[in-house]
Amino acid sequence: MTKKRTLDPEMIDSVAQNMFYALPLIKKRLLHMDIVQKEHGTPLSHVQVLAMLQDVGMMSVSEISRRLGIANITPLVDRLFEAGYVDRQHDENDRRVVNIVLLPAGMEKLASIRATISRQIQTQAEDLSLSEFRELHDSLESVVRILSSL
């Protein structure tokens, strides 16, 4: 039986406070999803599904739902299907399982969205020194790595 470690309450409070500060700053200063949505007509949740599919390949509807924390993912998948960005495939071993796969049109859409986001970051990064930008890069990689392991 593993013993739970005791974390410093001040550090816990600091992490919680930094989350409240970081999320709006990321949305406001780096990731202008309102601009992305207006330019591409694609909500963040759709972009997230397309990106997951590109990274992982085929995913079941329930896995997408679990990863996004959205209970009823079917309407979102339906919209991506109707747009021609994804396809549904029944699992070979269990026909009850529906897998979602990214289609070439979805790859193109995601590439276009990522280009827009990269341009936004390029613009914002012009105000940072090279060492600050490296620190931002490394910090975000750490956040993703740590949160993915939870």
JSON list of C-alpha atoms in Angstrom, two decimals:
[
{"chain": "A", "resi": 1, "resn": "MET", "atom": "CA", "xyz": [0.00, 0.00, 0.00]},
{"chain": "A", "resi": 2, "resn": "THR", "atom": "CA", "xyz": [1.46, 3.35, -1.02]},
{"chain": "A", "resi": 3, "resn": "LYS", "atom": "CA", "xyz": [1.42, 6.19, 1.44]},
{"chain": "A", "resi": 4, "resn": "LYS", "atom": "CA", "xyz": [-0.03, 9.47, 0.21]},
{"chain": "A", "resi": 5, "resn": "ARG", "atom": "CA", "xyz": [2.39, 12.33, 0.51]},
{"chain": "A", "resi": 6, "resn": "THR", "atom": "CA", "xyz": [1.39, 15.53, 2.18]},
{"chain": "A", "resi": 7, "resn": "LEU", "atom": "CA", "xyz": [1.64, 18.56, -0.06]},
{"chain": "A", "resi": 8, "resn": "ASP", "atom": "CA", "xyz": [2.36, 22.02, 1.23]},
{"chain": "A", "resi": 9, "resn": "PRO", "atom": "CA", "xyz": [-1.01, 23.83, 1.58]},
{"chain": "A", "resi": 10, "resn": "GLU", "atom": "CA", "xyz": [0.60, 27.11, 0.50]},
{"chain": "A", "resi": 11, "resn": "MET", "atom": "CA", "xyz": [1.89, 25.47, -2.67]},
{"chain": "A", "resi": 12, "resn": "ILE", "atom": "CA", "xyz": [-1.56, 24.01, -3.37]},
{"chain": "A", "resi": 13, "resn": "ASP", "atom": "CA", "xyz": [-3.10, 27.47, -2.95]},
{"chain": "A", "resi": 14, "resn": "SER", "atom": "CA", "xyz": [-0.43, 28.94, -5.22]},
{"chain": "A", "resi": 15, "resn": "VAL", "atom": "CA", "xyz": [-1.14, 26.38, -7.96]},
{"chain": "A", "resi": 16, "resn": "ALA", "atom": "CA", "xyz": [-4.87, 27.07, -7.68]},
{"chain": "A", "resi": 17, "resn": "GLN", "atom": "CA", "xyz": [-4.32, 30.84, -7.85]},
{"chain": "A", "resi": 18, "resn": "ASN", "atom": "CA", "xyz": [-1.94, 30.54, -10.81]},
{"chain": "A", "resi": 19, "resn": "MET", "atom": "CA", "xyz": [-4.56, 28.48, -12.68]},
{"chain": "A", "resi": 20, "resn": "PHE", "atom": "CA", "xyz": [-7.04, 31.31, -12.23]},
{"chain": "A", "resi": 21, "resn": "TYR", "atom": "CA", "xyz": [-4.46, 33.73, -13.62]},
{"chain": "A", "resi": 22, "resn": "ALA", "atom": "CA", "xyz": [-3.02, 31.54, -16.37]},
{"chain": "A", "resi": 23, "resn": "LEU", "atom": "CA", "xyz": [-6.15, 30.34, -18.17]},
{"chain": "A", "resi": 24, "resn": "PRO", "atom": "CA", "xyz": [-7.55, 33.80, -19.00]},
{"chain": "A", "resi": 25, "resn": "LEU", "atom": "CA", "xyz": [-4.07, 35.05, -19.95]},
{"chain": "A", "resi": 26, "resn": "ILE", "atom": "CA", "xyz": [-3.55, 32.16, -22.34]},
{"chain": "A", "resi": 27, "resn": "LYS", "atom": "CA", "xyz": [-6.94, 32.82, -23.94]},
{"chain": "A", "resi": 28, "resn": "LYS", "atom": "CA", "xyz": [-6.41, 36.58, -24.09]},
{"chain": "A", "resi": 29, "resn": "ARG", "atom": "CA", "xyz": [-2.74, 36.83, -25.00]},
{"chain": "A", "resi": 30, "resn": "LEU", "atom": "CA", "xyz": [-1.87, 33.66, -26.92]},
{"chain": "A", "resi": 31, "resn": "LEU", "atom": "CA", "xyz": [-4.92, 31.76, -28.07]},
{"chain": "A", "resi": 32, "resn": "HIS", "atom": "CA", "xyz": [-7.57, 34.07, -29.47]},
{"chain": "A", "resi": 33, "resn": "MET", "atom": "CA", "xyz": [-10.19, 31.40, -30.10]},
{"chain": "A", "resi": 34, "resn": "ASP", "atom": "CA", "xyz": [-12.80, 34.05, -30.89]},
{"chain": "A", "resi": 35, "resn": "ILE", "atom": "CA", "xyz": [-10.70, 35.04, -33.91]},
{"chain": "A", "resi": 36, "resn": "VAL", "atom": "CA", "xyz": [-10.06, 31.40, -34.82]},
{"chain": "A", "resi": 37, "resn": "GLN", "atom": "CA", "xyz": [-13.76, 30.61, -34.55]},
{"chain": "A", "resi": 38, "resn": "LYS", "atom": "CA", "xyz": [-14.71, 33.64, -36.64]},
{"chain": "A", "resi": 39, "resn": "GLU", "atom": "CA", "xyz": [-12.08, 32.94, -39.31]},
{"chain": "A", "resi": 40, "resn": "HIS", "atom": "CA", "xyz": [-12.64, 29.18, -39.51]},
{"chain": "A", "resi": 41, "resn": "GLY", "atom": "CA", "xyz": [-16.19, 28.73, -38.17]},
{"chain": "A", "resi": 42, "resn": "THR", "atom": "CA", "xyz": [-14.95, 26.05, -35.81]},
{"chain": "A", "resi": 43, "resn": "PRO", "atom": "CA", "xyz": [-15.45, 26.02, -32.02]},
{"chain": "A", "resi": 44, "resn": "LEU", "atom": "CA", "xyz": [-12.58, 25.08, -29.71]},
{"chain": "A", "resi": 45, "resn": "SER", "atom": "CA", "xyz": [-14.17, 21.74, -28.82]},
{"chain": "A", "resi": 46, "resn": "HIS", "atom": "CA", "xyz": [-14.18, 20.75, -32.51]},
{"chain": "A", "resi": 47, "resn": "VAL", "atom": "CA", "xyz": [-10.55, 21.81, -32.90]},
{"chain": "A", "resi": 48, "resn": "GLN", "atom": "CA", "xyz": [-9.64, 19.74, -29.85]},
{"chain": "A", "resi": 49, "resn": "VAL", "atom": "CA", "xyz": [-11.29, 16.62, -31.30]},
{"chain": "A", "resi": 50, "resn": "LEU", "atom": "CA", "xyz": [-9.58, 17.08, -34.66]},
{"chain": "A", "resi": 51, "resn": "ALA", "atom": "CA", "xyz": [-6.20, 17.56, -32.92]},
{"chain": "A", "resi": 52, "resn": "MET", "atom": "CA", "xyz": [-6.70, 14.47, -30.73]},
{"chain": "A", "resi": 53, "resn": "LEU", "atom": "CA", "xyz": [-7.59, 12.38, -33.76]},
{"chain": "A", "resi": 54, "resn": "GLN", "atom": "CA", "xyz": [-4.54, 13.61, -35.63]},
{"chain": "A", "resi": 55, "resn": "ASP", "atom": "CA", "xyz": [-2.28, 12.81, -32.66]},
{"chain": "A", "resi": 56, "resn": "VAL", "atom": "CA", "xyz": [-3.81, 9.46, -31.69]},
{"chain": "A", "resi": 57, "resn": "GLY", "atom": "CA", "xyz": [-5.42, 8.22, -34.86]},
{"chain": "A", "resi": 58, "resn": "MET", "atom": "CA", "xyz": [-8.69, 6.40, -34.45]},
{"chain": "A", "resi": 59, "resn": "MET", "atom": "CA", "xyz": [-10.61, 6.96, -31.18]},
{"chain": "A", "resi": 60, "resn": "SER", "atom": "CA", "xyz": [-13.89, 5.64, -29.88]},
{"chain": "A", "resi": 61, "resn": "VAL", "atom": "CA", "xyz": [-16.69, 8.08, -29.19]},
{"chain": "A", "resi": 62, "resn": "SER", "atom": "CA", "xyz": [-16.49, 7.21, -25.49]},
{"chain": "A", "resi": 63, "resn": "GLU", "atom": "CA", "xyz": [-12.73, 7.89, -25.41]},
{"chain": "A", "resi": 64, "resn": "ILE", "atom": "CA", "xyz": [-13.23, 11.31, -27.00]},
{"chain": "A", "resi": 65, "resn": "SER", "atom": "CA", "xyz": [-15.96, 12.01, -24.46]},
{"chain": "A", "resi": 66, "resn": "ARG", "atom": "CA", "xyz": [-13.72, 10.96, -21.57]},
{"chain": "A", "resi": 67, "resn": "ARG", "atom": "CA", "xyz": [-10.72, 13.00, -22.74]},
{"chain": "A", "resi": 68, "resn": "LEU", "atom": "CA", "xyz": [-12.75, 16.17, -23.27]},
{"chain": "A", "resi": 69, "resn": "GLY", "atom": "CA", "xyz": [-14.89, 15.71, -20.18]},
{"chain": "A", "resi": 70, "resn": "ILE", "atom": "CA", "xyz": [-18.07, 16.12, -22.20]},
{"chain": "A", "resi": 71, "resn": "ALA", "atom": "CA", "xyz": [-20.82, 13.64, -21.33]},
{"chain": "A", "resi": 72, "resn": "ASN", "atom": "CA", "xyz": [-22.71, 13.74, -24.63]},
{"chain": "A", "resi": 73, "resn": "ILE", "atom": "CA", "xyz": [-20.16, 14.05, -27.40]},
{"chain": "A", "resi": 74, "resn": "THR", "atom": "CA", "xyz": [-22.43, 12.65, -30.13]},
{"chain": "A", "resi": 75, "resn": "PRO", "atom": "CA", "xyz": [-23.78, 16.04, -31.37]},
{"chain": "A", "resi": 76, "resn": "LEU", "atom": "CA", "xyz": [-20.22, 17.36, -31.72]},
{"chain": "A", "resi": 77, "resn": "VAL", "atom": "CA", "xyz": [-19.10, 14.25, -33.61]},
{"chain": "A", "resi": 78, "resn": "ASP", "atom": "CA", "xyz": [-22.24, 14.50, -35.77]},
{"chain": "A", "resi": 79, "resn": "ARG", "atom": "CA", "xyz": [-21.30, 18.07, -36.80]},
{"chain": "A", "resi": 80, "resn": "LEU", "atom": "CA", "xyz": [-17.73, 17.01, -37.64]},
{"chain": "A", "resi": 81, "resn": "PHE", "atom": "CA", "xyz": [-19.13, 14.07, -39.65]},
{"chain": "A", "resi": 82, "resn": "GLU", "atom": "CA", "xyz": [-21.60, 16.31, -41.53]},
{"chain": "A", "resi": 83, "resn": "ALA", "atom": "CA", "xyz": [-18.76, 18.74, -42.35]},
{"chain": "A", "resi": 84, "resn": "GLY", "atom": "CA", "xyz": [-16.78, 15.85, -43.85]},
{"chain": "A", "resi": 85, "resn": "TYR", "atom": "CA", "xyz": [-13.94, 16.14, -41.32]},
{"chain": "A", "resi": 86, "resn": "VAL", "atom": "CA", "xyz": [-14.35, 12.72, -39.68]},
{"chain": "A", "resi": 87, "resn": "ASP", "atom": "CA", "xyz": [-15.83, 9.33, -40.44]},
{"chain": "A", "resi": 88, "resn": "ARG", "atom": "CA", "xyz": [-17.36, 6.65, -38.24]},
{"chain": "A", "resi": 89, "resn": "GLN", "atom": "CA", "xyz": [-16.08, 3.10, -38.33]},
{"chain": "A", "resi": 90, "resn": "HIS", "atom": "CA", "xyz": [-17.41, 0.18, -36.36]},
{"chain": "A", "resi": 91, "resn": "ASP", "atom": "CA", "xyz": [-14.80, -1.68, -34.36]},
{"chain": "A", "resi": 92, "resn": "GLU", "atom": "CA", "xyz": [-13.83, -4.99, -35.99]},
{"chain": "A", "resi": 93, "resn": "ASN", "atom": "CA", "xyz": [-13.96, -6.85, -32.66]},
{"chain": "A", "resi": 94, "resn": "ASP", "atom": "CA", "xyz": [-17.04, -5.21, -31.16]},
{"chain": "A", "resi": 95, "resn": "ARG", "atom": "CA", "xyz": [-19.62, -3.78, -33.57]},
{"chain": "A", "resi": 96, "resn": "ARG", "atom": "CA", "xyz": [-21.21, -1.80, -30.71]},
{"chain": "A", "resi": 97, "resn": "VAL", "atom": "CA", "xyz": [-18.08, 0.38, -30.50]},
{"chain": "A", "resi": 98, "resn": "VAL", "atom": "CA", "xyz": [-17.99, 3.28, -32.96]},
{"chain": "A", "resi": 99, "resn": "ASN", "atom": "CA", "xyz": [-14.55, 4.67, -33.75]},
{"chain": "A", "resi": 100, "resn": "ILE", "atom": "CA", "xyz": [-13.96, 8.11, -35.18]},
{"chain": "A", "resi": 101, "resn": "VAL", "atom": "CA", "xyz": [-11.23, 8.66, -37.75]},
{"chain": "A", "resi": 102, "resn": "LEU", "atom": "CA", "xyz": [-9.90, 11.91, -39.18]},
{"chain": "A", "resi": 103, "resn": "LEU", "atom": "CA", "xyz": [-10.47, 12.43, -42.91]},
{"chain": "A", "resi": 104, "resn": "PRO", "atom": "CA", "xyz": [-8.24, 14.46, -45.26]},
{"chain": "A", "resi": 105, "resn": "ALA", "atom": "CA", "xyz": [-10.66, 17.42, -45.12]},
{"chain": "A", "resi": 106, "resn": "GLY", "atom": "CA", "xyz": [-10.36, 17.38, -41.33]},
{"chain": "A", "resi": 107, "resn": "MET", "atom": "CA", "xyz": [-6.56, 17.33, -41.59]},
{"chain": "A", "resi": 108, "resn": "GLU", "atom": "CA", "xyz": [-6.67, 20.32, -43.93]},
{"chain": "A", "resi": 109, "resn": "LYS", "atom": "CA", "xyz": [-9.03, 22.22, -41.63]},
{"chain": "A", "resi": 110, "resn": "LEU", "atom": "CA", "xyz": [-6.82, 21.53, -38.62]},
{"chain": "A", "resi": 111, "resn": "ALA", "atom": "CA", "xyz": [-3.68, 22.59, -40.52]},
{"chain": "A", "resi": 112, "resn": "SER", "atom": "CA", "xyz": [-5.37, 25.86, -41.44]},
{"chain": "A", "resi": 113, "resn": "ILE", "atom": "CA", "xyz": [-6.45, 26.47, -37.84]},
{"chain": "A", "resi": 114, "resn": "ARG", "atom": "CA", "xyz": [-2.98, 25.67, -36.52]},
{"chain": "A", "resi": 115, "resn": "ALA", "atom": "CA", "xyz": [-1.49, 28.13, -39.01]},
{"chain": "A", "resi": 116, "resn": "THR", "atom": "CA", "xyz": [-3.81, 30.84, -37.68]},
{"chain": "A", "resi": 117, "resn": "ILE", "atom": "CA", "xyz": [-2.86, 30.03, -34.09]},
{"chain": "A", "resi": 118, "resn": "SER", "atom": "CA", "xyz": [0.85, 30.00, -35.00]},
{"chain": "A", "resi": 119, "resn": "ARG", "atom": "CA", "xyz": [0.48, 33.46, -36.54]},
{"chain": "A", "resi": 120, "resn": "GLN", "atom": "CA", "xyz": [-1.18, 34.69, -33.36]},
{"chain": "A", "resi": 121, "resn": "ILE", "atom": "CA", "xyz": [1.63, 33.29, -31.22]},
{"chain": "A", "resi": 122, "resn": "GLN", "atom": "CA", "xyz": [4.24, 34.76, -33.57]},
{"chain": "A", "resi": 123, "resn": "THR", "atom": "CA", "xyz": [2.68, 38.19, -33.15]},
{"chain": "A", "resi": 124, "resn": "GLN", "atom": "CA", "xyz": [2.53, 37.90, -29.36]},
{"chain": "A", "resi": 125, "resn": "ALA", "atom": "CA", "xyz": [6.03, 36.42, -29.12]},
{"chain": "A", "resi": 126, "resn": "GLU", "atom": "CA", "xyz": [7.58, 39.46, -30.80]},
{"chain": "A", "resi": 127, "resn": "ASP", "atom": "CA", "xyz": [7.36, 41.20, -27.42]},
{"chain": "A", "resi": 128, "resn": "LEU", "atom": "CA", "xyz": [9.27, 38.41, -25.66]},
{"chain": "A", "resi": 129, "resn": "SER", "atom": "CA", "xyz": [12.99, 37.85, -25.49]},
{"chain": "A", "resi": 130, "resn": "LEU", "atom": "CA", "xyz": [14.29, 34.57, -26.87]},
{"chain": "A", "resi": 131, "resn": "SER", "atom": "CA", "xyz": [14.91, 33.29, -23.34]},
{"chain": "A", "resi": 132, "resn": "GLU", "atom": "CA", "xyz": [11.35, 34.23, -22.28]},
{"chain": "A", "resi": 133, "resn": "PHE", "atom": "CA", "xyz": [9.92, 32.46, -25.30]},
{"chain": "A", "resi": 134, "resn": "ARG", "atom": "CA", "xyz": [11.99, 29.34, -24.54]},
{"chain": "A", "resi": 135, "resn": "GLU", "atom": "CA", "xyz": [10.76, 29.48, -20.94]},
{"chain": "A", "resi": 136, "resn": "LEU", "atom": "CA", "xyz": [7.15, 29.74, -22.15]},
{"chain": "A", "resi": 137, "resn": "HIS", "atom": "CA", "xyz": [7.71, 26.81, -24.51]},
{"chain": "A", "resi": 138, "resn": "ASP", "atom": "CA", "xyz": [9.29, 24.64, -21.82]},
{"chain": "A", "resi": 139, "resn": "SER", "atom": "CA", "xyz": [6.67, 25.59, -19.23]},
{"chain": "A", "resi": 140, "resn": "LEU", "atom": "CA", "xyz": [3.78, 24.69, -21.52]},
{"chain": "A", "resi": 141, "resn": "GLU", "atom": "CA", "xyz": [5.42, 21.38, -22.38]},
{"chain": "A", "resi": 142, "resn": "SER", "atom": "CA", "xyz": [5.76, 20.66, -18.66]},
{"chain": "A", "resi": 143, "resn": "VAL", "atom": "CA", "xyz": [2.14, 21.57, -17.97]},
{"chain": "A", "resi": 144, "resn": "VAL", "atom": "CA", "xyz": [0.90, 19.29, -20.76]},
{"chain": "A", "resi": 145, "resn": "ARG", "atom": "CA", "xyz": [3.16, 16.42, -19.67]},
{"chain": "A", "resi": 146, "resn": "ILE", "atom": "CA", "xyz": [2.18, 16.67, -16.00]},
{"chain": "A", "resi": 147, "resn": "LEU", "atom": "CA", "xyz": [-1.55, 17.15, -16.58]},
{"chain": "A", "resi": 148, "resn": "SER", "atom": "CA", "xyz": [-1.62, 14.30, -19.10]},
{"chain": "A", "resi": 149, "resn": "SER", "atom": "CA", "xyz": [-0.30, 11.95, -16.43]},
{"chain": "A", "resi": 150, "resn": "LEU", "atom": "CA", "xyz": [-3.12, 12.74, -13.98]}
]
